[in-house]
Short mmCIF file of C-alpha atoms in Angstrom, two decimals:
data_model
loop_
_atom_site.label_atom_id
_atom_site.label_comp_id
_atom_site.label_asym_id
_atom_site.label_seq_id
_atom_site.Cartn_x
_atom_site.Cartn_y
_atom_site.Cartn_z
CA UNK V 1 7.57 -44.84 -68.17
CA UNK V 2 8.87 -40.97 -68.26
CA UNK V 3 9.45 -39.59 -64.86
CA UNK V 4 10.45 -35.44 -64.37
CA UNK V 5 11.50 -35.05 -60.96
CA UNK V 6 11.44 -31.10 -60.59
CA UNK V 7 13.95 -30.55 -58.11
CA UNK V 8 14.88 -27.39 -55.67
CA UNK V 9 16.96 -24.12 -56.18
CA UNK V 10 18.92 -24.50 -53.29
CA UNK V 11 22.42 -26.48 -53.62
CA UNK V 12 21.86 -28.02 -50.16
CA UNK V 13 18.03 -29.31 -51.02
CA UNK V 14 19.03 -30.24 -54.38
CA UNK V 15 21.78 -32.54 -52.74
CA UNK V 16 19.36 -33.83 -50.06
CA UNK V 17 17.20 -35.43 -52.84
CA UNK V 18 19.81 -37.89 -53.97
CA UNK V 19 18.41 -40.71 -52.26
CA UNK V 20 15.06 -40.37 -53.22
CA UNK V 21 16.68 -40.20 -56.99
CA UNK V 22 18.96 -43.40 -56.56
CA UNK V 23 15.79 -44.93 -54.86
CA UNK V 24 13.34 -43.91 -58.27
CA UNK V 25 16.05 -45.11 -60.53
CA UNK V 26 16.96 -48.50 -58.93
CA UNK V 27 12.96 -49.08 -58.87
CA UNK V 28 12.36 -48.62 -62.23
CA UNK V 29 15.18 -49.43 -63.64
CA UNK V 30 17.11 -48.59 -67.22
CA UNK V 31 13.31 -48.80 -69.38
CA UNK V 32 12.45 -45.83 -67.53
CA UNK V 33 13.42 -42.12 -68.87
CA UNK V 34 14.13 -39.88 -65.81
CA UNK V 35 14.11 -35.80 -66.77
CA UNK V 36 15.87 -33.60 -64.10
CA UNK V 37 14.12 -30.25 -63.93
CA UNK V 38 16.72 -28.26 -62.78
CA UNK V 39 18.46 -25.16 -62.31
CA UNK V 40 21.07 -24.47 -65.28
CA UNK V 41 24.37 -24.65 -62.59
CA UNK V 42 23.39 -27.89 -60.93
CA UNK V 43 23.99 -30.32 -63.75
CA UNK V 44 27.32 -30.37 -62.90
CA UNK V 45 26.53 -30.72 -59.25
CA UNK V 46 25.00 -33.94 -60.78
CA UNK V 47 27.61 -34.73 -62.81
CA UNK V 48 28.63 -38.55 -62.47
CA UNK V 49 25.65 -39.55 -61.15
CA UNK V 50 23.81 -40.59 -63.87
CA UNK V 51 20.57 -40.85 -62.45
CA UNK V 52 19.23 -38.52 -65.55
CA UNK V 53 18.51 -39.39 -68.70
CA UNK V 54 17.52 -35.65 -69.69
CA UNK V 55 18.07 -32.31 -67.85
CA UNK V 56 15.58 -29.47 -68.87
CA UNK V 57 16.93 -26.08 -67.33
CA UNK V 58 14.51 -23.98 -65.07
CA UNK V 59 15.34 -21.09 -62.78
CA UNK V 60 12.25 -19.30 -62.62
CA UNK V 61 14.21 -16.43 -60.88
CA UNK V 62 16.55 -16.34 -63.53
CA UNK V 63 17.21 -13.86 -66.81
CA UNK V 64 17.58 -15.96 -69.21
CA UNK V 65 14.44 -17.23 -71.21
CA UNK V 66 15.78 -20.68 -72.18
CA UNK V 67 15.56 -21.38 -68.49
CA UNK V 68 12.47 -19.58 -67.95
CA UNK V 69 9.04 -21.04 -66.73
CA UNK V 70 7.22 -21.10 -71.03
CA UNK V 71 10.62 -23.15 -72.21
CA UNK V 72 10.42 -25.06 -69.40
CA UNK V 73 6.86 -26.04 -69.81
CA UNK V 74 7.27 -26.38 -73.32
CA UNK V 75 10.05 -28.83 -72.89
CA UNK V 76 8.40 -30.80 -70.60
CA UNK V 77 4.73 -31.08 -72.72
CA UNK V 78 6.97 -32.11 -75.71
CA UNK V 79 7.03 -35.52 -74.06
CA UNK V 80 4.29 -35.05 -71.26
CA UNK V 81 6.00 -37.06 -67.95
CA UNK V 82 3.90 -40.04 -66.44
CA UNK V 83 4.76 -38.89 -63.48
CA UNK V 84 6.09 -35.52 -62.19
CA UNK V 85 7.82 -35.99 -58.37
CA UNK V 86 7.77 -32.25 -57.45
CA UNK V 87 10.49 -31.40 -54.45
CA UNK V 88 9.78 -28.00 -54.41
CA UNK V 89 6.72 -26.86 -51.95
CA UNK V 90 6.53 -23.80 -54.01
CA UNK V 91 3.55 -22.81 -56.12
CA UNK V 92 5.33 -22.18 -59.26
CA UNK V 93 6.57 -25.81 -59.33
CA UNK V 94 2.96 -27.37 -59.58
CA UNK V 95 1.94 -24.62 -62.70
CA UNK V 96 4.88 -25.64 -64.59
CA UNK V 97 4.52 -29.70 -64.33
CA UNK V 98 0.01 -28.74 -65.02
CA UNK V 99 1.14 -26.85 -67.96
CA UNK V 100 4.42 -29.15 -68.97
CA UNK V 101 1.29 -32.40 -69.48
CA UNK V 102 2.94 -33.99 -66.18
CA UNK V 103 -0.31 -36.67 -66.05
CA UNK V 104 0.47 -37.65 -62.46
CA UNK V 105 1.78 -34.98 -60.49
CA UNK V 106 3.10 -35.55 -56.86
CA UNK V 107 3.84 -32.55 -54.00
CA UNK V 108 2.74 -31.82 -50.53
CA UNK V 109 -0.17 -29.44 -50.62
CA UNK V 110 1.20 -26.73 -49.42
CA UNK V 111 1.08 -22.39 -50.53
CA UNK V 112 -2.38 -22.85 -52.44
CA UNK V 113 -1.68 -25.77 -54.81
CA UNK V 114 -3.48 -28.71 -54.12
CA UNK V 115 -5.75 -27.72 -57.03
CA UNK V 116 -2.74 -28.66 -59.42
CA UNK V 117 -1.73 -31.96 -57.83
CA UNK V 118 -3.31 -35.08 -59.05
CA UNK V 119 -1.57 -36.76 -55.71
CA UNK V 120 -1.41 -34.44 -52.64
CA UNK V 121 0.70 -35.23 -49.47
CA UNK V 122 -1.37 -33.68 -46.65
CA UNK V 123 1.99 -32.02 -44.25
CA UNK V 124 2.03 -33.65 -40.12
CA UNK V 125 1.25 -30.28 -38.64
CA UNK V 126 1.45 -29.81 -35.27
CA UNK V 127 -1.64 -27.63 -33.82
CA UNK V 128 -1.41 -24.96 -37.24
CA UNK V 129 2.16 -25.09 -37.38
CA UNK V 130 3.90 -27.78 -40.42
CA UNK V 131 6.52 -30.33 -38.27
CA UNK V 132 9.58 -29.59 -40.18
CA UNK V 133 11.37 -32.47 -42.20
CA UNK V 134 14.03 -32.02 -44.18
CA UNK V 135 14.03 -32.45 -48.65
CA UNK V 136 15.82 -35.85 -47.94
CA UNK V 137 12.61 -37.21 -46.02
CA UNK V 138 9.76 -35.07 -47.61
CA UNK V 139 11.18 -36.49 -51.24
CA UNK V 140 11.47 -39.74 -50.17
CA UNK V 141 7.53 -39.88 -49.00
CA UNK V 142 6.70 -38.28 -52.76
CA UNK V 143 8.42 -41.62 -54.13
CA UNK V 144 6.90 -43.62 -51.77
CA UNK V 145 3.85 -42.87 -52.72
CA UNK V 146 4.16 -43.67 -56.68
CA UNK V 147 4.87 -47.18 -55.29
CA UNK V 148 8.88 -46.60 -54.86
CA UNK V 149 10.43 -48.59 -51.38
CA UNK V 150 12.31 -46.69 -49.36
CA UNK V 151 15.83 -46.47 -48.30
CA UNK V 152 18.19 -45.05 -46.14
CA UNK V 153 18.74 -41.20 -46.31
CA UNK V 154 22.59 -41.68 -47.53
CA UNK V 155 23.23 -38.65 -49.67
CA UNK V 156 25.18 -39.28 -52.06
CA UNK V 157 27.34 -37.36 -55.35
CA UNK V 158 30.11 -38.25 -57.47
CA UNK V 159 33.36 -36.47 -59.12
CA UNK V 160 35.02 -36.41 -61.81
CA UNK V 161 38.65 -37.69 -62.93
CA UNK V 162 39.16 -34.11 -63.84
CA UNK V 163 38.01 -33.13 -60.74
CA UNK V 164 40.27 -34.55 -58.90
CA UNK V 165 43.28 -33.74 -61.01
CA UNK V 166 42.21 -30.22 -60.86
CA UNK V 167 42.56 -30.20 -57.06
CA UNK V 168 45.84 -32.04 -56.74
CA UNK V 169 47.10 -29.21 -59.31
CA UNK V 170 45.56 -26.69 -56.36
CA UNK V 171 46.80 -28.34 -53.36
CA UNK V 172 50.39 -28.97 -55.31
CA UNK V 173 50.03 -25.60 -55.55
CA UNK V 174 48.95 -24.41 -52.29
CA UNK V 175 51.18 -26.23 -50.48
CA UNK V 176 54.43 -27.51 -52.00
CA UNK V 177 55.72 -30.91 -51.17
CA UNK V 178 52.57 -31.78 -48.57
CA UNK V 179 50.85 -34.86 -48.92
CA UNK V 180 47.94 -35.44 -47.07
CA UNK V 181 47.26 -38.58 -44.81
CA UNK V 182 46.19 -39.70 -41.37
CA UNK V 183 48.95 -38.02 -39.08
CA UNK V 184 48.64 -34.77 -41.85
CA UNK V 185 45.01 -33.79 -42.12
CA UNK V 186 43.07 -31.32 -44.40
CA UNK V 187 40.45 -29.51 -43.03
CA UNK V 188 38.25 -27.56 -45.01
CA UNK V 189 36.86 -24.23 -43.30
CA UNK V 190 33.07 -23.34 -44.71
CA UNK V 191 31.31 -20.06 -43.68
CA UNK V 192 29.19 -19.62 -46.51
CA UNK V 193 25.21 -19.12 -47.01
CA UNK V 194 23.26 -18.00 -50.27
CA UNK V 195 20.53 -18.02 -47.02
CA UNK V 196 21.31 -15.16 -45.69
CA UNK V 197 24.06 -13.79 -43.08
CA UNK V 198 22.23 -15.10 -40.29
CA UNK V 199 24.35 -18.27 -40.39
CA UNK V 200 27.36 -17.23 -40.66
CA UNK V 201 30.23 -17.38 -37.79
CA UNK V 202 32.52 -14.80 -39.04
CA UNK V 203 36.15 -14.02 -40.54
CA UNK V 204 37.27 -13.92 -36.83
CA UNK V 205 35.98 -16.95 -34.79
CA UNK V 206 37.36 -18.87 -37.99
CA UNK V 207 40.68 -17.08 -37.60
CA UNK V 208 40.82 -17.79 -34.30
CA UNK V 209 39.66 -21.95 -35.18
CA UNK V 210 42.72 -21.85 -37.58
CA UNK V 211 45.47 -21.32 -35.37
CA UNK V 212 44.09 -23.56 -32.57
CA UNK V 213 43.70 -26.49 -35.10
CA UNK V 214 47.42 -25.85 -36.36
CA UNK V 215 48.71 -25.28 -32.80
CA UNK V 216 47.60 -29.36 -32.29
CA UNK V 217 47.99 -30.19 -35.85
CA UNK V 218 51.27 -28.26 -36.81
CA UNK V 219 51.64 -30.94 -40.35
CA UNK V 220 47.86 -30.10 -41.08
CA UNK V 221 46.54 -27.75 -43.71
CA UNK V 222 43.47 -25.84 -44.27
CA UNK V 223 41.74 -24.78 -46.95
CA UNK V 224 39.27 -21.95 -47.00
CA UNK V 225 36.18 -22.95 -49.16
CA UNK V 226 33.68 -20.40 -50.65
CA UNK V 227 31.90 -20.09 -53.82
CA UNK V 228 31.86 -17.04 -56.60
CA UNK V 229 29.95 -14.60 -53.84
CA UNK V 230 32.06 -15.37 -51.06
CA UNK V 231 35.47 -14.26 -52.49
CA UNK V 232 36.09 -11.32 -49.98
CA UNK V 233 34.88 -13.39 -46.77
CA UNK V 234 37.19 -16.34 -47.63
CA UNK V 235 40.44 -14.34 -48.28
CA UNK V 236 39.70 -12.36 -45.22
CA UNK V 237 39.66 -15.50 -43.12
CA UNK V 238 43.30 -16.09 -44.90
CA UNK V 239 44.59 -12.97 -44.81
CA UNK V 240 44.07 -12.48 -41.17
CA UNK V 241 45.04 -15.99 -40.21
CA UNK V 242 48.77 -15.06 -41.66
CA UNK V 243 50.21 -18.68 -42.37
CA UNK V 244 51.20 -20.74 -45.08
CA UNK V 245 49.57 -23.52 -43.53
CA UNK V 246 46.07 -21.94 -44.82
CA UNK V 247 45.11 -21.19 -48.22
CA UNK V 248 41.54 -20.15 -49.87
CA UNK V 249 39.88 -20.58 -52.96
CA UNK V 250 39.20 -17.19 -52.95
CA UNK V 251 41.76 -15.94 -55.96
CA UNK V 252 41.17 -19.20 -58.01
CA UNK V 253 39.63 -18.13 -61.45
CA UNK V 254 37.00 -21.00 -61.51
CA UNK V 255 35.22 -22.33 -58.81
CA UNK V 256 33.21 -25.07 -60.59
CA UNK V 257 31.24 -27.14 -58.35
CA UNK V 258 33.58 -30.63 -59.50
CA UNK V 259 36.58 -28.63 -57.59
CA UNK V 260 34.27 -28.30 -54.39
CA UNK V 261 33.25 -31.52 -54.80
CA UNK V 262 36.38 -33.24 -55.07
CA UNK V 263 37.53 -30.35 -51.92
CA UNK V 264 35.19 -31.67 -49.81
CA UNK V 265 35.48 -35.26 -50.68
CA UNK V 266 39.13 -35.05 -49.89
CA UNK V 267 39.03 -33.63 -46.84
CA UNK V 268 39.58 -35.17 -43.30
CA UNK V 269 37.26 -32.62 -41.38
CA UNK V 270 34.77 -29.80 -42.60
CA UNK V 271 33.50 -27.20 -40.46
CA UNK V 272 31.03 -25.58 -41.91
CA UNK V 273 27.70 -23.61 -41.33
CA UNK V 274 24.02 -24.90 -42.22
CA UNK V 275 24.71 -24.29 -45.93
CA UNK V 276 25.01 -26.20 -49.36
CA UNK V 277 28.70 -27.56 -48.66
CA UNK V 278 27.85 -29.12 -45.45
CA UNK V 279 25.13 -31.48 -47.51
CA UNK V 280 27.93 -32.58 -50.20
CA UNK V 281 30.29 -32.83 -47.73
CA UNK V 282 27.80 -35.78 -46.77
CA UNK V 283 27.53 -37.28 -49.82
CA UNK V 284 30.66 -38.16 -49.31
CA UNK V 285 30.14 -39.07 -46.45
CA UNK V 286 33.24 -36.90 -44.91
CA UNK V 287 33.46 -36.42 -41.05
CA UNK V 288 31.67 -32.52 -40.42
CA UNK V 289 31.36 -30.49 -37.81
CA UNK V 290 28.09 -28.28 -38.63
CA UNK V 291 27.49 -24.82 -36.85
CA UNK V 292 23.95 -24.77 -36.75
CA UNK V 293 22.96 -21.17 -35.52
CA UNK V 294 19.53 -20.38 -36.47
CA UNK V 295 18.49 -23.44 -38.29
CA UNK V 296 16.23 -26.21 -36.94
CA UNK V 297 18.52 -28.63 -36.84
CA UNK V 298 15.81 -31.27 -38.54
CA UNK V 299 15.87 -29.69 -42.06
CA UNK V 300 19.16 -31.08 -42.46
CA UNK V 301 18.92 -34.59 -41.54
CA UNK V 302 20.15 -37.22 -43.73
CA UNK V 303 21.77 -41.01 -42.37
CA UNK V 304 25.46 -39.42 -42.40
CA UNK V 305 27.65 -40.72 -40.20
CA UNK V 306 30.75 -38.70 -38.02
CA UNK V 307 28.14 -35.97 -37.89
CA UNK V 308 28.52 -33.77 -35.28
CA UNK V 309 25.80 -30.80 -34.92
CA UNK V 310 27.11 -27.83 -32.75
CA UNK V 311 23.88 -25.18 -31.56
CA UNK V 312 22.97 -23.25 -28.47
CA UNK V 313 19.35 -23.97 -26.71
CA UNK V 314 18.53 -20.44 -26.52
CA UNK V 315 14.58 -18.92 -26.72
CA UNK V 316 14.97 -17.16 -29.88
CA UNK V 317 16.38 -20.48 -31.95
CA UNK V 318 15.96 -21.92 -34.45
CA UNK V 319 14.23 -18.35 -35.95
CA UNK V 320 15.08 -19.98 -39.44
CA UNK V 321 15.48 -16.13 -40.47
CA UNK V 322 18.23 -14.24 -42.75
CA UNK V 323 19.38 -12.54 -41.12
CA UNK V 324 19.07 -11.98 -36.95
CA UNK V 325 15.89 -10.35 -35.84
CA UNK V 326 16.87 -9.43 -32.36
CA UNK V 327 20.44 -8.45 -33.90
CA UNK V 328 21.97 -9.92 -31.08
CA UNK V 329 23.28 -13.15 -33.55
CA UNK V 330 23.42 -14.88 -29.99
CA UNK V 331 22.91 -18.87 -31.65
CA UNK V 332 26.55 -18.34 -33.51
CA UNK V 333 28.42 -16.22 -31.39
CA UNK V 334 27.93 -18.23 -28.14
CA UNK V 335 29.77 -21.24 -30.68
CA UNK V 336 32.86 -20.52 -28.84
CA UNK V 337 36.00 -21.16 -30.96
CA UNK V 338 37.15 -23.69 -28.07
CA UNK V 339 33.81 -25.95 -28.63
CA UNK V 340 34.55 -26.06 -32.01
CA UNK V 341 38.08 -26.60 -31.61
CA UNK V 342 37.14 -29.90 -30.00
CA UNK V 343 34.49 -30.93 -31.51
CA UNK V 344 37.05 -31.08 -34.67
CA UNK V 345 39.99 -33.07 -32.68
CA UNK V 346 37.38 -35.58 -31.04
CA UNK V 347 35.71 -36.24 -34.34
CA UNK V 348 39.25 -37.02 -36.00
CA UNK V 349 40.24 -38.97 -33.23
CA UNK V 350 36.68 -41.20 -33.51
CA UNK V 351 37.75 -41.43 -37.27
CA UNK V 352 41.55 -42.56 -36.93
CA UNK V 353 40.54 -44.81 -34.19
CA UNK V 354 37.59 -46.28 -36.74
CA UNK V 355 40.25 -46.74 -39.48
CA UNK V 356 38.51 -45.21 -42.31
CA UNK V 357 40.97 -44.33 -45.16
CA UNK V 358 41.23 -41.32 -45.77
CA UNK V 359 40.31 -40.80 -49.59
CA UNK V 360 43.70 -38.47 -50.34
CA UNK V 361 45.27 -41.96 -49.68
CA UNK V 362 43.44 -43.96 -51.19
CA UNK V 363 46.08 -45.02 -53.81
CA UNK V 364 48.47 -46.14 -51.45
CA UNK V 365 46.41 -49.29 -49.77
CA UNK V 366 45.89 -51.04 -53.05
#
């Protein structure tokens, strides 16, 4: 049995699909060859896992032909897939597994492709409008229905020994002679969205979050997360904050994604905005505090626990848009800092009182 699961371009989606890839695995077991279709970064956002017996690259927006849609196909035909799960609602995703020789191809029939499917999940709409799900449920029901049980939504990653190290180098770094633990905690600030600016809270809200989490925490640290496109917006948030206490990731060389994963493994709190790093911040299952904004809060859900989901009932939300249409930005900037604020103390309160190690210290209970 060869399975290709083609899987989504966004980091958060692509994370949300872990349980419906531990679920296909664990069903079929080591006789079966799983192929990741995947864009070229994101093996080593699956690194560890091994779920995969075989990655074939794919990033039809991308400019480099060995990922492109023919090489793609090509690869996949070379072994023509049983089955092809297809995340993706997207067009393009169906043409690639009907020309890759994908004999059993699974999707919702959705944006004109129910011709290509072989298996077509009919979307719950709601008078002519889809009821939104998020990639953890709507790739679970594509398993389900090539016979697969389901399980709990528990995302789920992994990192790497040199991972780790490579963050104890950067906290060693960042902040001499600290050592993290439950009376000294690390929270790790997230702002962040390939989306669009729509979701994010801004340099000064998170300025202002900083100092009110160090005036109750004076032994904590932060650390400012971002990714290669986010340099300026994360050493802004640093810059203007003023204090040794926090540090960003904006002048390290590489930002690999095994350093954020390990980041945002380690950390005792993230608060972060509707993006990728909220989703593997769940696969490790790490308390978050999630600013929600414009999103509809459902296309996130996964079975994570010390959750907590921050939004404002207004008309115009969730607009799901990039950027504000009304250019008000009302859902974020009526997230006072203060809400926040609490919402991070409370949920590291509920976690000390729960007694969950935290992973930094680990090595000291065995």
């Amino acid at each position: 049995m060869h399975i290709a699961i083609i899987l989504p371009r966004w980091v958060g989606d692509l994370v949300m699909t872990t349980p419906m890839v531990r679920a296909v695995r664990q069903h079929y077991g080591r006789n079966a060859k799983l192929t990741a279709v995947v864009k070229p970064l994101f093996k080593d956002l699956l690194a560890g896992t091994e779920w995969f017996d075989q990655f074939i690259t794919y990033d039809r927006h991308g400019k480099n032909p060995e990922s492109g849609f023919q090489r793609a196909a090509a690869k996949l035909s070379a072994d023509r897939p049983d089955i092809a799960l297809l995340v993706p609602n997207s067009l393009s995703s169906a043409a690639l597994a009907w020309w890759g020789g994908c004999k059993k191809r699974v999707g919702y029939a959705r944006h004109g492709r129910r011709f290509l499917l072989t298996d077509p999940l009919i979307p719950v709409r709601h008078g002519w409008q889809v009821v939104p799900m998020s990639t953890a449920q709507h790739s679970m029901d594509l398993a389900e229905r090539v016979g697969v049980p389901r399980q709990p939504l528990k995302l789920e990653l992994a990192t790497l020994p040199e991972d780790e190290s490579t963050l104890d180098l950067l906290i060693d770094r960042f902040f001499e002679g600290w050592a993290g633990g439950e009376t000294r905690p690390l929270f790790v600030f997230n702002d962040n969205s390939a989306f669009g600016p729509a979701r994010s809270w801004g340099e000064k809200k998170f300025t202002s979050l900083a100092r009110e989490l160090l005036e109750s925490h004076p032994d904590g640290r932060i650390i400012v997360h971002c990714g290669p496109g986010d340099r300026d917006e994360a050493r802004g948030i640093e810059s203007s904050v003023h204090d040794p206490r926090v540090r960003s990731l904006a002048d390290v060389k590489q930002l690999p994604f095994g350093l954020s994963k390990a980041l945002l493994r380690r950390a005792s709190v993230v608060i972060s905005t509707d993006s990728g790093p909220r989703h593997i911040a769940a696969a490790f299952q790490t308390p978050t505090v999630v600013l929600l904004g414009p999103m509809d809060p459902r296309l996130g859900r996964s079975d994570q626990e010390n959750l907590v989901e921050l939004r404002k009932e207004l008309p115009c939300s969730p607009c799901g848009q990039r950027t504000c249409p009304l250019e008000h930005h009302d859902c974020m900037v009526e997230l006072s800092v203060h809400d926040v604020a609490r919402a991070t103390r409370d949920l590291l309160a509920n976690v000390s009182r729960q007694g969950i190690a935290h992973p930094s210290n680990l090595e000291n209970l065995e």
